[in-house]
XYZ file of C-alpha atoms in Angstrom:
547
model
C -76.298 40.673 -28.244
C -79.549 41.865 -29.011
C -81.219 40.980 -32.809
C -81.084 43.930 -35.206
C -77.928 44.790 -34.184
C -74.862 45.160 -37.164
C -71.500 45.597 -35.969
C -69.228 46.492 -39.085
C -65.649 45.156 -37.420
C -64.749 43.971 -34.292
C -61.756 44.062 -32.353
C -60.864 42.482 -28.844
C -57.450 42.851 -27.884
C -56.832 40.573 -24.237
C -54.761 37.396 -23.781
C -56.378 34.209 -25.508
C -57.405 32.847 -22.313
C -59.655 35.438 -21.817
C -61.131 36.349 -24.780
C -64.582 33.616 -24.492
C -64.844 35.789 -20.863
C -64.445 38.769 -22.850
C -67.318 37.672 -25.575
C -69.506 36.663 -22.782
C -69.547 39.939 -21.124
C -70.331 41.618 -24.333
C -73.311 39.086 -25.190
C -75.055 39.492 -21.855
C -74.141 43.373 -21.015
C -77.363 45.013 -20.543
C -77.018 46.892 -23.828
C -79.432 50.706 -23.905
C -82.323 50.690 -25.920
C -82.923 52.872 -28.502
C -86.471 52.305 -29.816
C -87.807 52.320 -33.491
C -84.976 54.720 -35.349
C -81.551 53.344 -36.541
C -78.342 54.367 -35.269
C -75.187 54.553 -36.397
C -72.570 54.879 -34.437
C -68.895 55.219 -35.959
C -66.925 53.925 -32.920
C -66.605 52.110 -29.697
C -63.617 52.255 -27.750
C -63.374 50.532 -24.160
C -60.550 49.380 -22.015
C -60.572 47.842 -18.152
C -59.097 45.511 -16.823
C -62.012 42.836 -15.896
C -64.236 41.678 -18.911
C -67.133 43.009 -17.116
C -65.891 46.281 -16.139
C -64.800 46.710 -20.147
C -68.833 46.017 -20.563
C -69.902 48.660 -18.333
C -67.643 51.392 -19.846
C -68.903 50.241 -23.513
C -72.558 50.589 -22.563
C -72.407 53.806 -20.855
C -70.173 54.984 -23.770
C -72.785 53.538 -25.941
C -75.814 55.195 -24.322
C -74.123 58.537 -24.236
C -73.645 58.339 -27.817
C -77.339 57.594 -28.271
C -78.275 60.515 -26.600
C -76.584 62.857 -28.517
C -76.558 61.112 -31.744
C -76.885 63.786 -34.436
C -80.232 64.024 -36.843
C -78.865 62.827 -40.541
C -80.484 65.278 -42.002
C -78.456 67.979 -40.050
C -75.136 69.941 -41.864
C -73.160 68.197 -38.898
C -74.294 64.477 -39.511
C -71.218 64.335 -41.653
C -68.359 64.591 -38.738
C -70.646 63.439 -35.987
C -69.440 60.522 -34.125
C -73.373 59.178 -34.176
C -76.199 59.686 -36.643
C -79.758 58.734 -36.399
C -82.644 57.949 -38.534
C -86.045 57.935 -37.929
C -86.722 55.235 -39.374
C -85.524 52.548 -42.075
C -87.285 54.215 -44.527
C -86.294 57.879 -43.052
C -82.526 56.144 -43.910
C -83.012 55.008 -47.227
C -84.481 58.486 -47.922
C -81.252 60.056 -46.563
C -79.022 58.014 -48.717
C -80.866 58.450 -52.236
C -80.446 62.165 -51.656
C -77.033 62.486 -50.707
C -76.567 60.095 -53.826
C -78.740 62.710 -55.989
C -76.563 65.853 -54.295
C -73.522 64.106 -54.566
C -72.493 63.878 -51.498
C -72.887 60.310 -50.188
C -69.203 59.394 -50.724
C -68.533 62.030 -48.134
C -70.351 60.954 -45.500
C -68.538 58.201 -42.984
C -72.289 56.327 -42.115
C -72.836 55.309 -45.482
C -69.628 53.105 -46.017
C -71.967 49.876 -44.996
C -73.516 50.455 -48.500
C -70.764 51.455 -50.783
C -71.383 48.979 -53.391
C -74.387 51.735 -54.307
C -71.685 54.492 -54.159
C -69.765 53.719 -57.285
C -72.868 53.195 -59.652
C -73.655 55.984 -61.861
C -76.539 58.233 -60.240
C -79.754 57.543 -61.650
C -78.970 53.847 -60.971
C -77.411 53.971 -57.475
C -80.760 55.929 -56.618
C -83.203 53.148 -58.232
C -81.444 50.383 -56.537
C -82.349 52.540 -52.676
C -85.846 52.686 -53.879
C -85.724 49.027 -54.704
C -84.146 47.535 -51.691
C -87.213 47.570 -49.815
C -89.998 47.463 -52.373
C -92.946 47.679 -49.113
C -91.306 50.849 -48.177
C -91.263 52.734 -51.471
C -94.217 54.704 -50.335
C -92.698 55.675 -47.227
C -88.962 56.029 -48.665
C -91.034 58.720 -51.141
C -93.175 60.284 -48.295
C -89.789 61.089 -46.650
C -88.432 62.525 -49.792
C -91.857 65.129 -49.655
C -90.808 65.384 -46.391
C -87.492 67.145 -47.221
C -88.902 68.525 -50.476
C -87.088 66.480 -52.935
C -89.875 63.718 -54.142
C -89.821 65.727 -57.252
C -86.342 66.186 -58.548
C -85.030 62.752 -57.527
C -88.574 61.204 -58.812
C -87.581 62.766 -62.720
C -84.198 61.589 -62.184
C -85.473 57.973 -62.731
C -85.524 56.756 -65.927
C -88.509 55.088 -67.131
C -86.991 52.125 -67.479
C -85.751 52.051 -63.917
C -89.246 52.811 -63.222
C -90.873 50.135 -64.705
C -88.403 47.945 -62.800
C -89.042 48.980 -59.408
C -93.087 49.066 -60.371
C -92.431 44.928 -60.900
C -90.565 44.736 -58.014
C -93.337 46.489 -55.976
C -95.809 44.037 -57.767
C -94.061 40.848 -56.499
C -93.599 41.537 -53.513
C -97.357 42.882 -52.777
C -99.077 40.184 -54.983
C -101.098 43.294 -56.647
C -100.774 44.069 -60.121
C -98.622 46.991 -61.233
C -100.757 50.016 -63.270
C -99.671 48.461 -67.228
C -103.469 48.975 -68.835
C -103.107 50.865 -71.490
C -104.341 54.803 -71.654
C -107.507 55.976 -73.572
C -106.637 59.365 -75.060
C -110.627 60.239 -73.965
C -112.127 58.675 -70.985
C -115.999 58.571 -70.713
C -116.716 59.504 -66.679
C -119.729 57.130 -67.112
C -117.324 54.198 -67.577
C -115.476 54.830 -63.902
C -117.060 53.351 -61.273
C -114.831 55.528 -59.108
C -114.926 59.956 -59.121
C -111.170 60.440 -59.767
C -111.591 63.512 -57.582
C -112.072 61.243 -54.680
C -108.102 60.877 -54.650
C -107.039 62.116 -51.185
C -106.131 65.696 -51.677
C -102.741 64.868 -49.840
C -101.788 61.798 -52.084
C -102.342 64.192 -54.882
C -100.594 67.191 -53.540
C -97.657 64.361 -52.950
C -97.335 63.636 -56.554
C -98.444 66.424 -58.216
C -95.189 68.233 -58.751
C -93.226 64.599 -59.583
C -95.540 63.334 -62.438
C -95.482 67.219 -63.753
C -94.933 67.701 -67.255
C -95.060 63.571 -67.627
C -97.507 62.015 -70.139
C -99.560 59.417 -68.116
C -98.328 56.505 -69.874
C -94.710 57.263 -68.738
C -93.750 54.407 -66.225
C -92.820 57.024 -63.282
C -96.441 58.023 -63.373
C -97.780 54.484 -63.396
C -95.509 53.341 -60.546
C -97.085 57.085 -58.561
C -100.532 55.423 -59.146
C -99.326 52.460 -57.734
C -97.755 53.702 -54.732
C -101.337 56.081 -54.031
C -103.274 53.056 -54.516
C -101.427 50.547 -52.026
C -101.554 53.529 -49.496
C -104.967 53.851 -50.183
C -107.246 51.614 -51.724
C -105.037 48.375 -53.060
C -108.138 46.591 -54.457
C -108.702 49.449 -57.332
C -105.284 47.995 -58.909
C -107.323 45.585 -60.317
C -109.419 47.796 -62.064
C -108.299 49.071 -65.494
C -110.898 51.871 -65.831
C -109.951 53.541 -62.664
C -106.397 53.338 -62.855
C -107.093 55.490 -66.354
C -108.902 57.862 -64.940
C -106.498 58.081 -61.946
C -103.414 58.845 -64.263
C -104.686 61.751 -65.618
C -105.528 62.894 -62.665
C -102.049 62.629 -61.683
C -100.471 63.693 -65.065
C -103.341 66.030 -66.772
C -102.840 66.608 -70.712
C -100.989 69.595 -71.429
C -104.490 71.948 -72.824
C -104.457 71.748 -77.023
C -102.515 75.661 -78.417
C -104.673 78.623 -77.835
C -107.079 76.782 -75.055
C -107.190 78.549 -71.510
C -104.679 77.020 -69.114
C -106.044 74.635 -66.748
C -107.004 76.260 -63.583
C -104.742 75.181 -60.200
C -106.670 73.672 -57.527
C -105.578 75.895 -54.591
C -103.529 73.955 -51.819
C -105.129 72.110 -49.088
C -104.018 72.671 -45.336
C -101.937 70.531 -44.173
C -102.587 67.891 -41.134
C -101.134 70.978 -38.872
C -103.255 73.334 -39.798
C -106.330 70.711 -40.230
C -106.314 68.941 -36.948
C -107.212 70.509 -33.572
C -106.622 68.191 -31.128
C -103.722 65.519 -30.781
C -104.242 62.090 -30.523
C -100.643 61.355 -30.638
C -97.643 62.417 -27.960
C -94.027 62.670 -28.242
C -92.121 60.020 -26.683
C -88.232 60.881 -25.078
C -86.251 58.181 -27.229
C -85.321 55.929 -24.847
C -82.137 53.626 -26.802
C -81.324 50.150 -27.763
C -78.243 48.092 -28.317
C -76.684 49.068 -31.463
C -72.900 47.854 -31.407
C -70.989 45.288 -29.226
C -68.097 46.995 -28.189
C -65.205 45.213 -29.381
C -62.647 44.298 -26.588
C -60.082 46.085 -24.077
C -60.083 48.149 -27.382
C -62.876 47.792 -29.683
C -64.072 49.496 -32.899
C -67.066 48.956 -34.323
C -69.854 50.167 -36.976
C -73.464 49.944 -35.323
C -77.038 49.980 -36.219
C -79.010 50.556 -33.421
C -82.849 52.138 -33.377
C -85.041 54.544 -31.831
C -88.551 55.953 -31.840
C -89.521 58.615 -34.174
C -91.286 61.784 -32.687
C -95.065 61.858 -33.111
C -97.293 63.486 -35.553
C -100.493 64.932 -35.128
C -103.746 63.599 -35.908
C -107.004 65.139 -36.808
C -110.225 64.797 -35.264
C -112.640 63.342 -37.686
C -115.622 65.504 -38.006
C -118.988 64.713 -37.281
C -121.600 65.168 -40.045
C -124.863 63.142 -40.691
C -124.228 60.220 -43.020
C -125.129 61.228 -46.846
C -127.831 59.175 -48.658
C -125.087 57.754 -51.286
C -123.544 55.960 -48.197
C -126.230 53.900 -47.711
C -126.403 52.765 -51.207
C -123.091 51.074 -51.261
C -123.505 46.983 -51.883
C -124.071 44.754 -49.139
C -121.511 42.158 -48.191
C -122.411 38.532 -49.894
C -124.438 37.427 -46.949
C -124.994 34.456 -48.385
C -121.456 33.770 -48.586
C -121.189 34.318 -44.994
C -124.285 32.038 -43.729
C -122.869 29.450 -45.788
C -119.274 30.029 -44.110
C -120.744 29.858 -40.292
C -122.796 26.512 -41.376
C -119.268 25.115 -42.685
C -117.803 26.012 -39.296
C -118.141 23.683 -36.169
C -120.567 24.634 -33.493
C -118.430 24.285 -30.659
C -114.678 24.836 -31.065
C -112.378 24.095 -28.218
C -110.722 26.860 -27.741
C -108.772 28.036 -24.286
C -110.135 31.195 -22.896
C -108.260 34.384 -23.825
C -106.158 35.336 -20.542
C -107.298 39.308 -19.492
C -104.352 41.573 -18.927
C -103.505 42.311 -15.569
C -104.368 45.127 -13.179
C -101.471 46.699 -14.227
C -101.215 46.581 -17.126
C -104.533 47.883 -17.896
C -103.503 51.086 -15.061
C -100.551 51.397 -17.066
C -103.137 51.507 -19.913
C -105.160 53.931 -18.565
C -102.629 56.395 -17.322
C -100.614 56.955 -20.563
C -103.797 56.799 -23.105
C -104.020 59.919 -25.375
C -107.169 62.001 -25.049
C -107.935 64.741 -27.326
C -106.311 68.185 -25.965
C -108.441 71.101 -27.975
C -112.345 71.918 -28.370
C -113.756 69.875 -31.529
C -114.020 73.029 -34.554
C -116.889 72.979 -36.750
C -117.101 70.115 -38.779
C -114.917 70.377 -41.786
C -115.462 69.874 -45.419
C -114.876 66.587 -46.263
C -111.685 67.105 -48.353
C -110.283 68.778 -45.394
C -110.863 66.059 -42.935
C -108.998 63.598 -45.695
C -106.448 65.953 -46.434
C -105.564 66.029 -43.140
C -105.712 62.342 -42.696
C -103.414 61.414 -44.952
C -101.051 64.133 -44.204
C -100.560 63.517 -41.285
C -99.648 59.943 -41.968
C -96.528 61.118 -43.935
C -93.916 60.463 -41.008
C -93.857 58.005 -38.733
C -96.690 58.664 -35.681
C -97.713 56.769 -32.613
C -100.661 56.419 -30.573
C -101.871 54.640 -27.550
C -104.784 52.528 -26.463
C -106.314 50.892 -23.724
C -107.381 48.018 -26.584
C -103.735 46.931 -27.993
C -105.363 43.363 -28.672
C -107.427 44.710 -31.378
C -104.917 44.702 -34.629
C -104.781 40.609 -33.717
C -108.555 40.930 -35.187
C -106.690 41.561 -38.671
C -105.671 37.725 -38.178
C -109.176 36.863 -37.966
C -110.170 39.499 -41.144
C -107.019 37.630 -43.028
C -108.713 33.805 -42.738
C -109.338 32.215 -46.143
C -113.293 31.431 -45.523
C -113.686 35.335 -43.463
C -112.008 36.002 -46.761
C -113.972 34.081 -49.269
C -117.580 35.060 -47.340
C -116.568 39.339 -48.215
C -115.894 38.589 -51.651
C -111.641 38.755 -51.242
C -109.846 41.882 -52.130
C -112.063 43.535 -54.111
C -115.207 42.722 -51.773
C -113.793 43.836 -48.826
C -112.626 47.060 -50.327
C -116.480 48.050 -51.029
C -116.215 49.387 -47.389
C -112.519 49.055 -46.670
C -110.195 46.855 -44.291
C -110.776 49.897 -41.961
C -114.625 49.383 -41.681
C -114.565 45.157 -40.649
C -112.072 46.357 -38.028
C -113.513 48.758 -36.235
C -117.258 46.456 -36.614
C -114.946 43.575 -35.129
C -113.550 45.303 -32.466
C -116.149 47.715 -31.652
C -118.453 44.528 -31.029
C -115.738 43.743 -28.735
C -115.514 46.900 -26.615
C -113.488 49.476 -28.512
C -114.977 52.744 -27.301
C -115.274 56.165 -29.658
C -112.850 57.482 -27.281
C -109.835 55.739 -27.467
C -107.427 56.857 -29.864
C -107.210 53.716 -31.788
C -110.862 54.275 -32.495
C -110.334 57.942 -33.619
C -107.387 56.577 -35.883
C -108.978 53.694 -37.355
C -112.116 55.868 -38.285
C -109.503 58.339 -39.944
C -108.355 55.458 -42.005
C -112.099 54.358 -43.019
C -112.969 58.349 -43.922
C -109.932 58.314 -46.105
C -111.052 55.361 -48.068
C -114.563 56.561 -48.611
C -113.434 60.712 -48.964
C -115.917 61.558 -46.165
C -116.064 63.127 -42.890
C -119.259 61.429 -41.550
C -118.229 59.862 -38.149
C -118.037 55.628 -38.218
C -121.145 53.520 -37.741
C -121.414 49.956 -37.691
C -124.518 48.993 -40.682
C -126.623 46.059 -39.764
C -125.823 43.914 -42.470
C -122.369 43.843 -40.787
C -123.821 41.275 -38.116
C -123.559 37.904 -40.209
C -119.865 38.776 -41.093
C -119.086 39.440 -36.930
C -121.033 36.278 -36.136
C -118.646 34.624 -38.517
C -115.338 35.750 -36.808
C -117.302 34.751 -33.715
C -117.403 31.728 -34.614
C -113.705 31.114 -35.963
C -112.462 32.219 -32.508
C -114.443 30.230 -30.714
C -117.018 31.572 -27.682
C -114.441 31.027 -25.125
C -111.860 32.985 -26.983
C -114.100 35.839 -28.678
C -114.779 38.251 -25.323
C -113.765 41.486 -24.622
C -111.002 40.421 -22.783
C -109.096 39.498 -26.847
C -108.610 43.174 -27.519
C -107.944 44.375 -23.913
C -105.145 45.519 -22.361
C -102.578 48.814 -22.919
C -100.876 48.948 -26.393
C -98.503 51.582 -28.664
C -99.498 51.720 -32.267
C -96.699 53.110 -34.296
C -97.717 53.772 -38.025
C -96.136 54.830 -41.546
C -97.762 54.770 -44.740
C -96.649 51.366 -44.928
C -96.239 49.919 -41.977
C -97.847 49.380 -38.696
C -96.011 48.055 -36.271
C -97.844 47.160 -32.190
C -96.015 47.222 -29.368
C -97.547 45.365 -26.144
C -96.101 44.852 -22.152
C -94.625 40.974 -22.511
C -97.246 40.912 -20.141
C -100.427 40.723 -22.460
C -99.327 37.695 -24.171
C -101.818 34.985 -23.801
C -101.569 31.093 -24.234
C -104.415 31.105 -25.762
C -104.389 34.251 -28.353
C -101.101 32.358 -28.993
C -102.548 28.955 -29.997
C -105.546 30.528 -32.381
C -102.656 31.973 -34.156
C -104.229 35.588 -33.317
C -100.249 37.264 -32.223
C -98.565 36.208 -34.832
C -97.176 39.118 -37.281
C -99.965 39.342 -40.447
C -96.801 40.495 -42.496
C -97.649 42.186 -45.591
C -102.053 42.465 -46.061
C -102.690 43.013 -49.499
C -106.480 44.011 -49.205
C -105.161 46.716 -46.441
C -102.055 47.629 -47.991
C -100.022 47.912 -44.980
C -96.981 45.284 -43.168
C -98.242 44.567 -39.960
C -95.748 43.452 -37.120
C -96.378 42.862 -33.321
C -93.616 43.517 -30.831
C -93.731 42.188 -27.109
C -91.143 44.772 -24.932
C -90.243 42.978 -21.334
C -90.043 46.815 -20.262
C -93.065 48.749 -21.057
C -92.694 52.266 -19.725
C-alpha cells in the first residue's frame, strides 16, 4: 500500500490459508493515483476467485470512483459514494463549515473525525483551525473562498483565539501579535506605511475583524496570519504590528464625525492578470483505500491535484528612487563568512538531468498566453498577486532544481552573514532566490521566474520588474562557496519541475529522474519544512511517473 493512504475498516473474507495471498495482492496492486487532493471514498466491495483477480476488480472499482468522485462543496457530496477535496486545507475548510451550518453530523465522510462532532460549536470549529496550525492561513483563505471567513471568524471566541494564535506561534517559532495598542499612533514612529498591506490580505480580513476593537485576540491572530503570508520578520516589530491592527480594525469615528470613507474594491487576480502562467492539469488519481478481501469495506483517503489559478504578469515600470535607498546587506558579515569557509570543498559534481527530461521540460513549460496591458498601478499588480494565491495553483519550469537553493539561503553562517530574519526581510526571501538562481541560469521567461518576482513585488508593494543590485554579489559568492565549485553550476537548478503553491505551502514535484547523488549528499533535496524568514512549508516530491 502506498503512504498517505487511511483505510477506516477492513474486511477480507477467504479461507485462512489464503488470506497472507490475499494481503499480498492488495499491498502490491498497482493502486490509481490521484494527485494532491484527498479522497474519500465510502466503500470498496470486490469478490473473485484468485487473490489477484480480487485486486484488479478493487483498483478499477477504485479508479472509477476517483473519477467521478463528487466536489464536497457540492449539495450531492452528502449521498455520494466519493467526495474530494482540494486540498488538506480545502478539507478542513469543508468541515468547520458544515460544523458552523450544522450539518456535519449529516454527512457520511466526516465520521473519521467525530470526536469534533459532539463538542459544542464554537469549540468543535477552533479545534479544525487548530489541527494544523501551518495551514490556518490557507484553512481561512478557503473559507474567503466560499464566503464564510467572516461569520465563522466572529464565531470564535477570543479566548479560543488567543489559543490558536499560541499554537500558531509554536509551531512557526515567530512571536504571536500580544504588544499592547496605543490609542494614538505617531506615523513617524513606523518604520513601515501601513497602507503597504497587500490590498488582497486586507480585502481578506476586512469584513472578519469588522466591528472588532484591535486589541480583541481574533484581530491579533488576523495580523498574524497576514504577516506569516507576507512578511514574517515584521512580527517582531511592536510598532508595526500597531499600526497594522488598526488598519485591520479602524476605530469606530468619535459621535457627530463624518464616517470613514470605504476604499473602493480592488480587482481581483481574474480581472488583474492577462496572461496565465499556470494550466489546468486532468487529475490523474492515487491509491486511497485497500480493498478489503473477496468482500471488502473500507473508508479511504486518497489525493488529487487541485485545478490551477491564474497568475498575473508583473508589470514593468522603472525602479523608483526609494528602492535604491533600502540598506545594504552586512557585507562585512558576509566577507567574514567566505574567509571562515574552506577554499576548496570536495564536493561531487551535480549530475545534469537527462535529455529527456529536460524535452519533457521544455514541452510542458507555461508561456504567457495574452499581450502584456499597460503597466498597472502598483496596488493592482499586488492585489492581484496575492489573490491569486488564495487556492491552490501550479506552475511549471524548465529550472525545478532551484527551490533546493532555499537549503543553501536556510544555512546558519548564509544566515548569520544577512543579518537572520529580520535582515533578510529588508529585501525578502523572494529577492536572495531569484539573485541565487538567476546567477545560475533562471531566465525572465520561465514561469518560476515570473512567480518568484510576483512574490518579491508583493513584499515590497511595487510593480517594478526584478533586478539583481550589485551589493548582492558577496552574498552569491558566499553560497558559492558553501556548495562547492564542482557542485554550484547551472546544471543544480536544471531540469523540468511542477511547483504547486498555497499561501502556506509549497510543495515541488520532480521526474525520480533528476535526483542527483550529489545534490543528495550537500543536503540540497531534502524537504526545508517549515522557513520562518519565508513563511511558507516547503516539501519536495520525486514521482517515478512524470507525465
Amino acid at each position: 500500500m502506498n503512504a498517505g493512504v487511511h483505510v477506516e475498516r477492513l474486511q477480507l473474507r477467504a479461507r485462512a490459508a489464503r488470506i497472507g495471498a490475499l494481503r499480498s495482492a492488495l499491498d502490491t496492486a498497482d493502486w490509481p493515483q490521484a494527485g494532491e487532493a484527498i479522497v474519500i471514498v465510502r466503500r470498496l466491495s470486490a469478490r473473485a476467485a484468485t487473490p489477484q483477480a480480487i485486486a484488479a476488480r478493487a483498483t478499477a472499482q477504485l479508479a472509477q470512483q476517483l473519477r467521478e468522485a463528487v466536489a464536497a462543496d457540492s449539495p450531492l457530496a452528502a449521498h455520494a459514494p466519493a467526495v474530494r477535496f482540494a486540498s488538506a486545507a480545502a478539507l478542513y475548510a469543508q468541515l468547520a463549515l458544515d460544523l458552523y451550518r450544522g450539518r456535519a453530523a449529516h454527512c457520511w465522510y466526516w465520521a473519521r473525525w467525530h470526536h469534533w462532532l459532539a463538542l459544542p460549536v464554537p469549540q468543535a470549529i477552533a479545534s479544525v483551525l487548530g489541527s494544523e496550525p501551518l495551514q490556518l492561513a490557507a484553512i481561512t483563505a478557503e473559507l474567503e473562498r466560499h464566503a464564510a471567513l467572516a461569520s465563522l471568524w466572529q464565531a470564535l471566541s477570543p479566548p479560543a483565539a488567543a489559543r490558536l494564535a499560541a499554537e500558531l506561534a509554536a509551531a512557526s517559532a515567530l512571536p504571536a501579535v500580544t504588544a499592547p495598542i496605543a490609542q494614538h499612533i505617531d506615523p513617524a514612529t513606523v518604520p513601515l506605511n501601513a497602507d503597504a498591506l497587500p490590498p488582497a490580505l486586507l480585502r481578506r480580513w476586512r469584513a472578519p475583524c469588522h466591528g472588532l476593537p484591535a486589541d480583541d485576540a481574533r484581530v491579533r491572530l488576523a495580523l498574524q496570519l497576514v504577516l506569516l503570508e507576507w512578511r514574517p520578520a515584521l512580527l517582531h516589530d511592536a510598532a508595526v504590528c500597531a499600526a497594522l491592527l488598526q488598519r485591520l480594525a479602524p476605530p469606530e469615528p468619535p459621535a457627530g464625525a463624518a464616517p470613514r470613507p470605504v476604499p473602493p474594491p480592488t480587482a481581483d487576480a481574474e480581472e488583474a492578470a492577462t496572461a496565465v502562467h499556470t494550466r489546468d492539469v486532468a487529475p490523474p488519481v492515487r491509491p486511497t483505500a485497500a480493498p478489503n478481501g473477496q468482500a471488502t469495506v473500507a473508508d479511504a483517503v486518497t489525493t488529487s491535484p487541485p485545478s490551477a489559478a491564474p497568475r498575473a504578469v508583473p508589470a514593468s515600470t522603472p525602479p523608483p528612487e526609494h528602492h535604491s535607498a533600502r540598506p545594504a546587506p552586512p557585507t562585512a558579515a558576509v566577507d567574514a563568512a567566505l574567509d571562515a569557509i574552506p577554499a576548496s570543498p570536495v564536493t561531487p559534481r551535480a549530475a545534469t538531468a537527462s535529455p529527456a527530461s529536460r524535452r519533457a521540460g521544455a514541452e510542458t513549460a507555461v508561456s504567457a498566453t495574452a499581450p502584456a496591458p499597460p503597466a498597472p498601478a502598483p496596488t493592482a499588480t499586488v492585489a492581484a498577486s496575492f489573490a491569486a494565491s488564495v487556492a491552490s495553483a501550479e506552475l511549471l519550469s524548465d529550472y525545478g532544481g532551484t527551490l533546493y537553493l532555499l537549503n543553501v539561503l536556510n544555512d546558519g553562517r548564509l544566515q548569520q552573514a544577512l543579518g537572520g530574519a529580520c535582515g533578510i526581510d529588508l529585501r525578502s526571501g523572494w529577492h536572495w532566490l531569484l539573485s541565487l538562481a538567476s546567477t545560475l541560469g533562471l531566465t525572465a521567461g520561465d514561469a518560476l521566474y515570473r512567480w518568484l518576482q510576483a512574490r518579491w513585488q508583493a513584499h515590497h508593494a511595487c510593480a517594478e520588474d526584478w533586478q539583481p543590485r550589485p551589493d548582492d554579489a558577496p552574498v552569491v559568492a558566499l553560497a558559492a562557496r558553501l556548495c562547492g565549485p564542482r557542485l554550484w553550476t547551472p546544471e543544480l537548478i536544471a531540469g523540468p519541475g511542477r511547483l504547486r503553491w498555497t499561501p502556506t505551502h509549497l510543495d515541488l514535484q520532480r521526474p525520480l529522474g533528476c535526483v542527483s547523488l550529489a545534490v543528495r549528499r550537500a543536503g540540497l533535496d531534502i524537504d526545508p519544512g517549515w522557513l520562518p524568514w519565508l513563511g511558507r512549508v516547503v516539501h519536495f516530491h520525486y514521482l517515478e511517473r512524470w507525465p
